[in-house]
Amino acid sequence: MQRIITIERFIIEREHEIPGATGEFSKLLTDLALASKIVWREVSKAGLVDIIGSTGKVNISGDVVQKLDEFANEIFINVMQKGGHLCVMASEESKGLIEIPDELAKGKYVLVFDPLDGSSNIDVNVSIGSIFGIFRRVTTSGKGTERDILQPGRNLVAAGYIVYGSSTIFVYTTGNGVHGFTLDPSIGEFLLSHENIRIPKKGDIYSVNEGYYERWDENMKRFINYLKAEDKATGRPYKLRYVGTLVADFHRTLLYGGIFMYPGDKKNPEGKLRLLYEAAPLAYVVEKAGGRASDGFRNILDIEPTSLHQRTPLFIGSEEDVKLAEKFIQGKAED
Ligand code: AHM
Ligand code: MG
């Protein structure tokens, strides 16, 4: 039998790999694992209790029920603000900065997160997830400010995601390898299941909402037509997979290779996905696994955010596939 390694043990054993890390950083990651277990517990009950109704509805027991994405947001805030390691947070579900209350200790890290991604899939038993990124603060003391949040992905010191799917998996990196832990619900522990994930250099799957085809520009259309054309030598046609939950589509892309895309289009020039809560953390993960993420022109990690809820087009996955996408998007490819 293989050695059983819990996420807590793994994080503590790897702590020395993070330059300047004190136990603080490990605690932050284990707190995130705890928050995600609480979210998982509610997600797994979603069809049983009446929790998926809209906010303010009353369930059969007379309790006021809350939307699962708002619940997840509150859990992450509640668990993470008490650790004493953060100075400020920002979430896809919260309009402004999430300050650490006066009475609680502040630390040197900053958390950005999407508490429940893929919310349109909750009611139909399709995988959903959470995404997080951790920066070091740039201000020196007291409460963190917007300056601490608006950092390029290149500055992340850790990032990861959780997929609540056929099983629940927690994947993270602190810059040194990308590691996955599967939840054993019977003991309530995340156990090491995917050590040092590497994304294939090239894949044979593309993932995009092709329903928006007519809204795309010619370069984007040409790229998709290229991937669908028959050509044995270059491994085409590619297969199409689209869950509609970024975290789930990303997780498959990380393990099998290929490319996930959410481009800009005529209606939404910057696409739909958020730079700080979705694109940058996953870009950090993919790069540490040997892949690439781009907005079609720039590496996602190089984009300097200017506002909290900024959106960005996203092309993410195997290095060769993303580089090819960039060539097409920039009008430099021959099909
Ligand atoms: P959400 O914030 O409502 O969960 O939306 C984000 C999700 C992503 O998980 C997914 O990649 C995308 O929206 C799908 O959008 P679309 O339905 O336009 O294809
Ligand atoms: Mg989301």
GROMACS .gro file of C-alpha atoms and ligand atoms in nm:
model
  355
    1MET     CA    1   0.000   0.000   0.000
    2GLN     CA    2   0.117   0.351  -0.081
    3ARG     CA    3   0.193   0.592   0.201
    4ILE     CA    4  -0.119   0.790   0.287
    5ILE     CA    5  -0.040   1.161   0.296
    6THR     CA    6  -0.295   1.417   0.404
    7ILE     CA    7  -0.287   1.767   0.259
    8GLU     CA    8  -0.188   1.909   0.599
    9ARG     CA    9   0.112   1.680   0.625
   10PHE     CA   10   0.214   1.749   0.266
   11ILE     CA   11   0.192   2.127   0.311
   12ILE     CA   12   0.400   2.119   0.628
   13GLU     CA   13   0.660   1.888   0.474
   14ARG     CA   14   0.695   2.124   0.174
   15GLU     CA   15   0.700   2.446   0.373
   16HIS     CA   16   1.074   2.493   0.342
   17GLU     CA   17   1.038   2.527  -0.039
   18ILE     CA   18   0.873   2.867  -0.006
   19PRO     CA   19   1.132   3.142   0.029
   20GLY     CA   20   1.089   3.326   0.355
   21ALA     CA   21   0.792   3.117   0.460
   22THR     CA   22   0.703   3.090   0.821
   23GLY     CA   23   0.431   2.851   0.942
   24GLU     CA   24   0.184   3.127   0.848
   25PHE     CA   25   0.168   3.028   0.487
   26SER     CA   26   0.101   2.662   0.563
   27LYS     CA   27  -0.178   2.761   0.794
   28LEU     CA   28  -0.332   2.968   0.518
   29LEU     CA   29  -0.340   2.669   0.284
   30THR     CA   30  -0.481   2.436   0.545
   31ASP     CA   31  -0.750   2.694   0.626
   32LEU     CA   32  -0.841   2.696   0.256
   33ALA     CA   33  -0.872   2.318   0.264
   34LEU     CA   34  -1.101   2.348   0.564
   35ALA     CA   35  -1.320   2.612   0.397
   36SER     CA   36  -1.350   2.397   0.085
   37LYS     CA   37  -1.458   2.096   0.294
   38ILE     CA   38  -1.739   2.300   0.445
   39VAL     CA   39  -1.843   2.416   0.098
   40TRP     CA   40  -1.824   2.056  -0.029
   41ARG     CA   41  -2.049   1.943   0.256
   42GLU     CA   42  -2.319   2.188   0.148
   43VAL     CA   43  -2.266   2.124  -0.223
   44SER     CA   44  -2.313   1.752  -0.172
   45LYS     CA   45  -2.644   1.818   0.002
   46ALA     CA   46  -2.763   2.060  -0.264
   47GLY     CA   47  -3.030   1.833  -0.403
   48LEU     CA   48  -3.148   1.713  -0.062
   49VAL     CA   49  -3.209   2.024   0.135
   50ASP     CA   50  -3.380   2.314  -0.023
   51ILE     CA   51  -3.066   2.522  -0.024
   52ILE     CA   52  -3.059   2.595  -0.395
   53GLY     CA   53  -3.361   2.820  -0.388
   54SER     CA   54  -3.314   3.189  -0.431
   55THR     CA   55  -3.204   3.401  -0.137
   56GLY     CA   56  -3.477   3.477   0.109
   57LYS     CA   57  -3.688   3.172   0.023
   58VAL     CA   58  -3.802   2.960   0.312
   59ASN     CA   59  -3.738   2.587   0.301
   60ILE     CA   60  -3.961   2.309   0.435
   61SER     CA   61  -3.813   2.337   0.782
   62GLY     CA   62  -3.894   2.706   0.791
   63ASP     CA   63  -3.529   2.817   0.759
   64VAL     CA   64  -3.442   3.100   0.529
   65VAL     CA   65  -3.228   2.947   0.258
   66GLN     CA   66  -2.934   3.100   0.089
   67LYS     CA   67  -2.795   3.058  -0.258
   68LEU     CA   68  -2.503   2.819  -0.255
   69ASP     CA   69  -2.263   3.068  -0.413
   70GLU     CA   70  -2.339   3.327  -0.146
   71PHE     CA   71  -2.305   3.060   0.122
   72ALA     CA   72  -1.965   2.955  -0.019
   73ASN     CA   73  -1.852   3.319  -0.021
   74GLU     CA   74  -1.943   3.361   0.344
   75ILE     CA   75  -1.767   3.039   0.443
   76PHE     CA   76  -1.444   3.139   0.272
   77ILE     CA   77  -1.457   3.486   0.428
   78ASN     CA   78  -1.545   3.353   0.771
   79VAL     CA   79  -1.275   3.085   0.784
   80MET     CA   80  -1.002   3.288   0.617
   81GLN     CA   81  -1.039   3.616   0.804
   82LYS     CA   82  -0.985   3.451   1.140
   83GLY     CA   83  -0.648   3.294   1.061
   84GLY     CA   84  -0.449   3.613   1.122
   85HIS     CA   85  -0.247   3.563   0.802
   86LEU     CA   86  -0.436   3.792   0.565
   87CYS     CA   87  -0.456   4.170   0.542
   88VAL     CA   88  -0.734   4.188   0.283
   89MET     CA   89  -0.937   3.968   0.045
   90ALA     CA   90  -1.133   4.008  -0.277
   91SER     CA   91  -1.395   3.771  -0.412
   92GLU     CA   92  -1.591   3.734  -0.732
   93GLU     CA   93  -1.905   3.735  -0.518
   94SER     CA   94  -1.825   4.057  -0.328
   95LYS     CA   95  -1.844   4.397  -0.489
   96GLY     CA   96  -1.563   4.571  -0.303
   97LEU     CA   97  -1.261   4.476  -0.096
   98ILE     CA   98  -1.318   4.237   0.194
   99GLU     CA   99  -1.143   4.393   0.489
  100ILE     CA  100  -1.027   4.202   0.793
  101PRO     CA  101  -1.233   4.333   1.088
  102ASP     CA  102  -1.053   4.566   1.331
  103GLU     CA  103  -1.054   4.319   1.619
  104LEU     CA  104  -0.883   4.043   1.416
  105ALA     CA  105  -0.510   4.006   1.357
  106LYS     CA  106  -0.371   4.101   1.016
  107GLY     CA  107  -0.097   3.916   0.830
  108LYS     CA  108   0.124   3.962   0.526
  109TYR     CA  109  -0.083   3.777   0.267
  110VAL     CA  110  -0.369   3.868   0.035
  111LEU     CA  111  -0.638   3.629  -0.089
  112VAL     CA  112  -0.834   3.651  -0.414
  113PHE     CA  113  -1.099   3.388  -0.482
  114ASP     CA  114  -1.402   3.270  -0.671
  115PRO     CA  115  -1.598   3.085  -0.400
  116LEU     CA  116  -1.827   2.886  -0.628
  117ASP     CA  117  -1.753   2.875  -0.995
  118GLY     CA  118  -1.999   2.733  -1.249
  119SER     CA  119  -2.305   2.826  -1.049
  120SER     CA  120  -2.541   2.761  -1.341
  121ASN     CA  121  -2.447   2.393  -1.309
  122ILE     CA  122  -2.543   2.356  -0.941
  123ASP     CA  123  -2.904   2.260  -1.000
  124VAL     CA  124  -2.820   1.990  -1.253
  125ASN     CA  125  -2.557   1.788  -1.066
  126VAL     CA  126  -2.271   1.899  -1.288
  127SER     CA  127  -1.928   1.972  -1.137
  128ILE     CA  128  -1.868   2.310  -0.979
  129GLY     CA  129  -1.560   2.446  -0.804
  130SER     CA  130  -1.368   2.715  -0.618
  131ILE     CA  131  -1.055   2.902  -0.729
  132PHE     CA  132  -0.800   3.091  -0.517
  133GLY     CA  133  -0.480   3.289  -0.545
  134ILE     CA  134  -0.248   3.422  -0.274
  135PHE     CA  135  -0.025   3.731  -0.304
  136ARG     CA  136   0.215   3.886  -0.057
  137ARG     CA  137   0.095   4.229   0.049
  138VAL     CA  138   0.269   4.532  -0.101
  139THR     CA  139   0.159   4.782   0.164
  140THR     CA  140   0.351   4.747   0.486
  141SER     CA  141   0.108   4.741   0.776
  142GLY     CA  142  -0.249   4.768   0.897
  143LYS     CA  143  -0.544   4.682   0.677
  144GLY     CA  144  -0.468   4.589   0.319
  145THR     CA  145  -0.580   4.816   0.037
  146GLU     CA  146  -0.670   4.786  -0.330
  147ARG     CA  147  -0.299   4.815  -0.411
  148ASP     CA  148  -0.246   4.480  -0.240
  149ILE     CA  149  -0.513   4.319  -0.455
  150LEU     CA  150  -0.434   4.473  -0.794
  151GLN     CA  151  -0.120   4.272  -0.858
  152PRO     CA  152  -0.028   4.083  -1.175
  153GLY     CA  153  -0.053   3.703  -1.163
  154ARG     CA  154   0.326   3.693  -1.186
  155ASN     CA  155   0.332   3.803  -0.819
  156LEU     CA  156   0.122   3.512  -0.693
  157VAL     CA  157   0.294   3.297  -0.432
  158ALA     CA  158   0.032   3.022  -0.444
  159ALA     CA  159  -0.283   2.937  -0.634
  160GLY     CA  160  -0.519   2.646  -0.673
  161TYR     CA  161  -0.870   2.525  -0.715
  162ILE     CA  162  -1.117   2.271  -0.588
  163VAL     CA  163  -1.352   2.069  -0.808
  164TYR     CA  164  -1.667   1.936  -0.642
  165GLY     CA  165  -1.731   1.661  -0.894
  166SER     CA  166  -1.762   1.283  -0.911
  167SER     CA  167  -1.502   1.315  -0.641
  168THR     CA  168  -1.374   1.631  -0.478
  169ILE     CA  169  -1.019   1.730  -0.556
  170PHE     CA  170  -0.801   2.010  -0.420
  171VAL     CA  171  -0.519   2.113  -0.652
  172TYR     CA  172  -0.259   2.374  -0.557
  173THR     CA  173   0.089   2.499  -0.625
  174THR     CA  174   0.326   2.721  -0.434
  175GLY     CA  175   0.543   2.749  -0.742
  176ASN     CA  176   0.717   2.418  -0.697
  177GLY     CA  177   0.507   2.150  -0.859
  178VAL     CA  178   0.131   2.122  -0.890
  179HIS     CA  179  -0.025   1.869  -0.656
  180GLY     CA  180  -0.374   1.721  -0.628
  181PHE     CA  181  -0.553   1.578  -0.323
  182THR     CA  182  -0.875   1.381  -0.339
  183LEU     CA  183  -1.123   1.407  -0.056
  184ASP     CA  184  -1.196   1.085   0.128
  185PRO     CA  185  -1.540   1.177   0.261
  186SER     CA  186  -1.543   0.892   0.513
  187ILE     CA  187  -1.255   1.048   0.708
  188GLY     CA  188  -1.301   1.407   0.589
  189GLU     CA  189  -0.942   1.438   0.469
  190PHE     CA  190  -0.784   1.540   0.141
  191LEU     CA  191  -0.532   1.266   0.051
  192LEU     CA  192  -0.246   1.306  -0.195
  193SER     CA  193  -0.361   1.150  -0.522
  194HIS     CA  194  -0.186   1.348  -0.800
  195GLU     CA  195   0.172   1.441  -0.716
  196ASN     CA  196   0.354   1.677  -0.951
  197ILE     CA  197   0.098   1.713  -1.229
  198ARG     CA  198   0.247   1.798  -1.571
  199ILE     CA  199   0.026   1.908  -1.856
  200PRO     CA  200   0.100   1.745  -2.196
  201LYS     CA  201   0.289   1.980  -2.433
  202LYS     CA  202   0.010   1.936  -2.687
  203GLY     CA  203  -0.337   1.788  -2.654
  204ASP     CA  204  -0.624   1.684  -2.878
  205ILE     CA  205  -0.920   1.845  -2.701
  206TYR     CA  206  -1.059   2.197  -2.740
  207SER     CA  207  -1.308   2.350  -2.502
  208VAL     CA  208  -1.511   2.658  -2.586
  209ASN     CA  209  -1.873   2.773  -2.599
  210GLU     CA  210  -1.912   2.736  -2.974
  211GLY     CA  211  -2.267   2.868  -2.951
  212TYR     CA  212  -2.108   3.214  -2.972
  213TYR     CA  213  -1.938   3.137  -3.306
  214GLU     CA  214  -2.119   3.411  -3.496
  215ARG     CA  215  -2.003   3.671  -3.243
  216TRP     CA  216  -1.635   3.587  -3.289
  217ASP     CA  217  -1.396   3.770  -3.516
  218GLU     CA  218  -1.253   3.602  -3.826
  219ASN     CA  219  -0.925   3.500  -3.656
  220MET     CA  220  -1.107   3.313  -3.380
  221LYS     CA  221  -1.339   3.145  -3.629
  222ARG     CA  222  -1.041   3.037  -3.838
  223PHE     CA  223  -0.874   2.881  -3.534
  224ILE     CA  224  -1.179   2.674  -3.446
  225ASN     CA  225  -1.226   2.569  -3.809
  226TYR     CA  226  -0.859   2.467  -3.812
  227LEU     CA  227  -0.901   2.249  -3.501
  228LYS     CA  228  -1.203   2.078  -3.657
  229ALA     CA  229  -1.039   2.005  -3.993
  230GLU     CA  230  -0.924   1.651  -4.072
  231ASP     CA  231  -0.544   1.617  -4.074
  232LYS     CA  232  -0.382   1.308  -3.935
  233ALA     CA  233  -0.029   1.453  -3.924
  234THR     CA  234  -0.127   1.728  -3.678
  235GLY     CA  235  -0.371   1.515  -3.479
  236ARG     CA  236  -0.687   1.680  -3.611
  237PRO     CA  237  -0.977   1.700  -3.572
  238TYR     CA  238  -0.958   1.783  -3.202
  239LYS     CA  239  -1.230   1.652  -2.974
  240LEU     CA  240  -1.471   1.902  -2.821
  241ARG     CA  241  -1.555   1.903  -2.450
  242TYR     CA  242  -1.734   2.186  -2.270
  243VAL     CA  243  -1.871   2.151  -1.918
  244GLY     CA  244  -1.947   2.520  -1.872
  245THR     CA  245  -1.771   2.524  -1.534
  246LEU     CA  246  -1.429   2.677  -1.583
  247VAL     CA  247  -1.271   2.479  -1.299
  248ALA     CA  248  -1.394   2.148  -1.438
  249ASP     CA  249  -1.293   2.231  -1.795
  250PHE     CA  250  -0.957   2.349  -1.666
  251HIS     CA  251  -0.899   2.038  -1.455
  252ARG     CA  252  -0.959   1.812  -1.754
  253THR     CA  253  -0.730   2.031  -1.966
  254LEU     CA  254  -0.456   2.012  -1.702
  255LEU     CA  255  -0.469   1.632  -1.688
  256TYR     CA  256  -0.536   1.547  -2.055
  257GLY     CA  257  -0.390   1.849  -2.232
  258GLY     CA  258  -0.550   2.063  -2.502
  259ILE     CA  259  -0.694   2.412  -2.477
  260PHE     CA  260  -0.977   2.588  -2.296
  261MET     CA  261  -1.092   2.919  -2.445
  262TYR     CA  262  -1.321   3.197  -2.343
  263PRO     CA  263  -1.246   3.463  -2.604
  264GLY     CA  264  -1.377   3.813  -2.634
  265ASP     CA  265  -1.657   3.856  -2.884
  266LYS     CA  266  -1.877   4.123  -3.040
  267LYS     CA  267  -2.105   4.133  -2.738
  268ASN     CA  268  -1.838   4.096  -2.467
  269PRO     CA  269  -1.503   4.219  -2.601
  270GLU     CA  270  -1.325   4.109  -2.283
  271GLY     CA  271  -1.506   3.777  -2.259
  272LYS     CA  272  -1.670   3.674  -1.934
  273LEU     CA  273  -1.402   3.547  -1.702
  274ARG     CA  274  -1.240   3.757  -1.431
  275LEU     CA  275  -0.869   3.824  -1.433
  276LEU     CA  276  -0.812   3.822  -1.057
  277TYR     CA  277  -1.037   3.540  -0.939
  278GLU     CA  278  -1.026   3.300  -1.233
  279ALA     CA  279  -0.774   3.367  -1.510
  280ALA     CA  280  -0.464   3.465  -1.309
  281PRO     CA  281  -0.477   3.186  -1.047
  282LEU     CA  282  -0.536   2.919  -1.312
  283ALA     CA  283  -0.265   3.074  -1.531
  284TYR     CA  284  -0.024   3.039  -1.240
  285VAL     CA  285  -0.124   2.675  -1.191
  286VAL     CA  286  -0.096   2.590  -1.561
  287GLU     CA  287   0.244   2.756  -1.596
  288LYS     CA  288   0.380   2.565  -1.297
  289ALA     CA  289   0.255   2.245  -1.464
  290GLY     CA  290   0.436   2.330  -1.789
  291GLY     CA  291   0.148   2.493  -1.977
  292ARG     CA  292   0.056   2.845  -2.082
  293ALA     CA  293  -0.223   3.101  -2.047
  294SER     CA  294  -0.283   3.401  -2.271
  295ASP     CA  295  -0.541   3.663  -2.359
  296GLY     CA  296  -0.446   3.604  -2.722
  297PHE     CA  297  -0.171   3.866  -2.714
  298ARG     CA  298  -0.018   3.866  -2.368
  299ASN     CA  299   0.069   3.611  -2.106
  300ILE     CA  300  -0.215   3.632  -1.852
  301LEU     CA  301   0.041   3.650  -1.570
  302ASP     CA  302   0.182   3.976  -1.710
  303ILE     CA  303  -0.146   4.165  -1.711
  304GLU     CA  304  -0.154   4.443  -1.450
  305PRO     CA  305  -0.510   4.461  -1.318
  306THR     CA  306  -0.666   4.803  -1.296
  307SER     CA  307  -0.995   4.711  -1.132
  308LEU     CA  308  -1.122   4.439  -0.902
  309HIS     CA  309  -1.370   4.275  -1.136
  310GLN     CA  310  -1.179   4.321  -1.460
  311ARG     CA  311  -1.250   4.059  -1.726
  312THR     CA  312  -1.009   3.907  -1.973
  313PRO     CA  313  -1.025   3.678  -2.275
  314LEU     CA  314  -0.864   3.346  -2.181
  315PHE     CA  315  -0.675   3.081  -2.379
  316ILE     CA  316  -0.528   2.827  -2.138
  317GLY     CA  317  -0.379   2.480  -2.156
  318SER     CA  318  -0.100   2.295  -2.336
  319GLU     CA  319   0.187   2.519  -2.438
  320GLU     CA  320   0.179   2.430  -2.808
  321ASP     CA  321  -0.197   2.463  -2.835
  322VAL     CA  322  -0.202   2.802  -2.664
  323LYS     CA  323   0.087   2.930  -2.876
  324LEU     CA  324  -0.101   2.821  -3.187
  325ALA     CA  325  -0.416   2.996  -3.063
  326GLU     CA  326  -0.212   3.317  -3.016
  327LYS     CA  327  -0.083   3.291  -3.373
  328PHE     CA  328  -0.437   3.262  -3.506
  329ILE     CA  329  -0.578   3.535  -3.282
  330GLN     CA  330  -0.301   3.771  -3.392
  331GLY     CA  331  -0.371   3.684  -3.757
  332LYS     CA  332  -0.028   3.529  -3.805
  333ALA     CA  333  -0.125   3.167  -3.877
  334GLU     CA  334  -0.174   2.985  -4.203
  335ASP     CA  335  -0.454   2.733  -4.200
  336AHM     P1  336  -2.035   3.202  -1.300
  336AHM     O1  337  -1.950   3.308  -1.233
  336AHM     O2  338  -2.178   3.239  -1.314
  336AHM     O3  339  -2.015   3.070  -1.236
  336AHM     O4  340  -1.982   3.198  -1.450
  336AHM     C1  341  -1.854   3.151  -1.477
  336AHM     C2  342  -1.866   3.033  -1.567
  336AHM     C3  343  -1.737   2.960  -1.588
  336AHM     O5  344  -1.722   2.861  -1.492
  336AHM     C4  345  -1.755   2.901  -1.725
  336AHM     O6  346  -1.632   2.878  -1.788
  336AHM     C5  347  -1.835   3.007  -1.795
  336AHM     O7  348  -1.905   3.076  -1.694
  336AHM     C6  349  -1.934   2.954  -1.893
  336AHM     O8  350  -1.997   3.060  -1.956
  336AHM     P2  351  -2.095   3.037  -2.081
  336AHM     O9  352  -2.221   2.983  -2.027
  336AHM    O10  353  -2.108   3.172  -2.143
  336AHM    O11  354  -2.026   2.942  -2.176
  337MG      MG  355  -1.664   3.196  -1.171
   0.00000   0.00000   0.00000
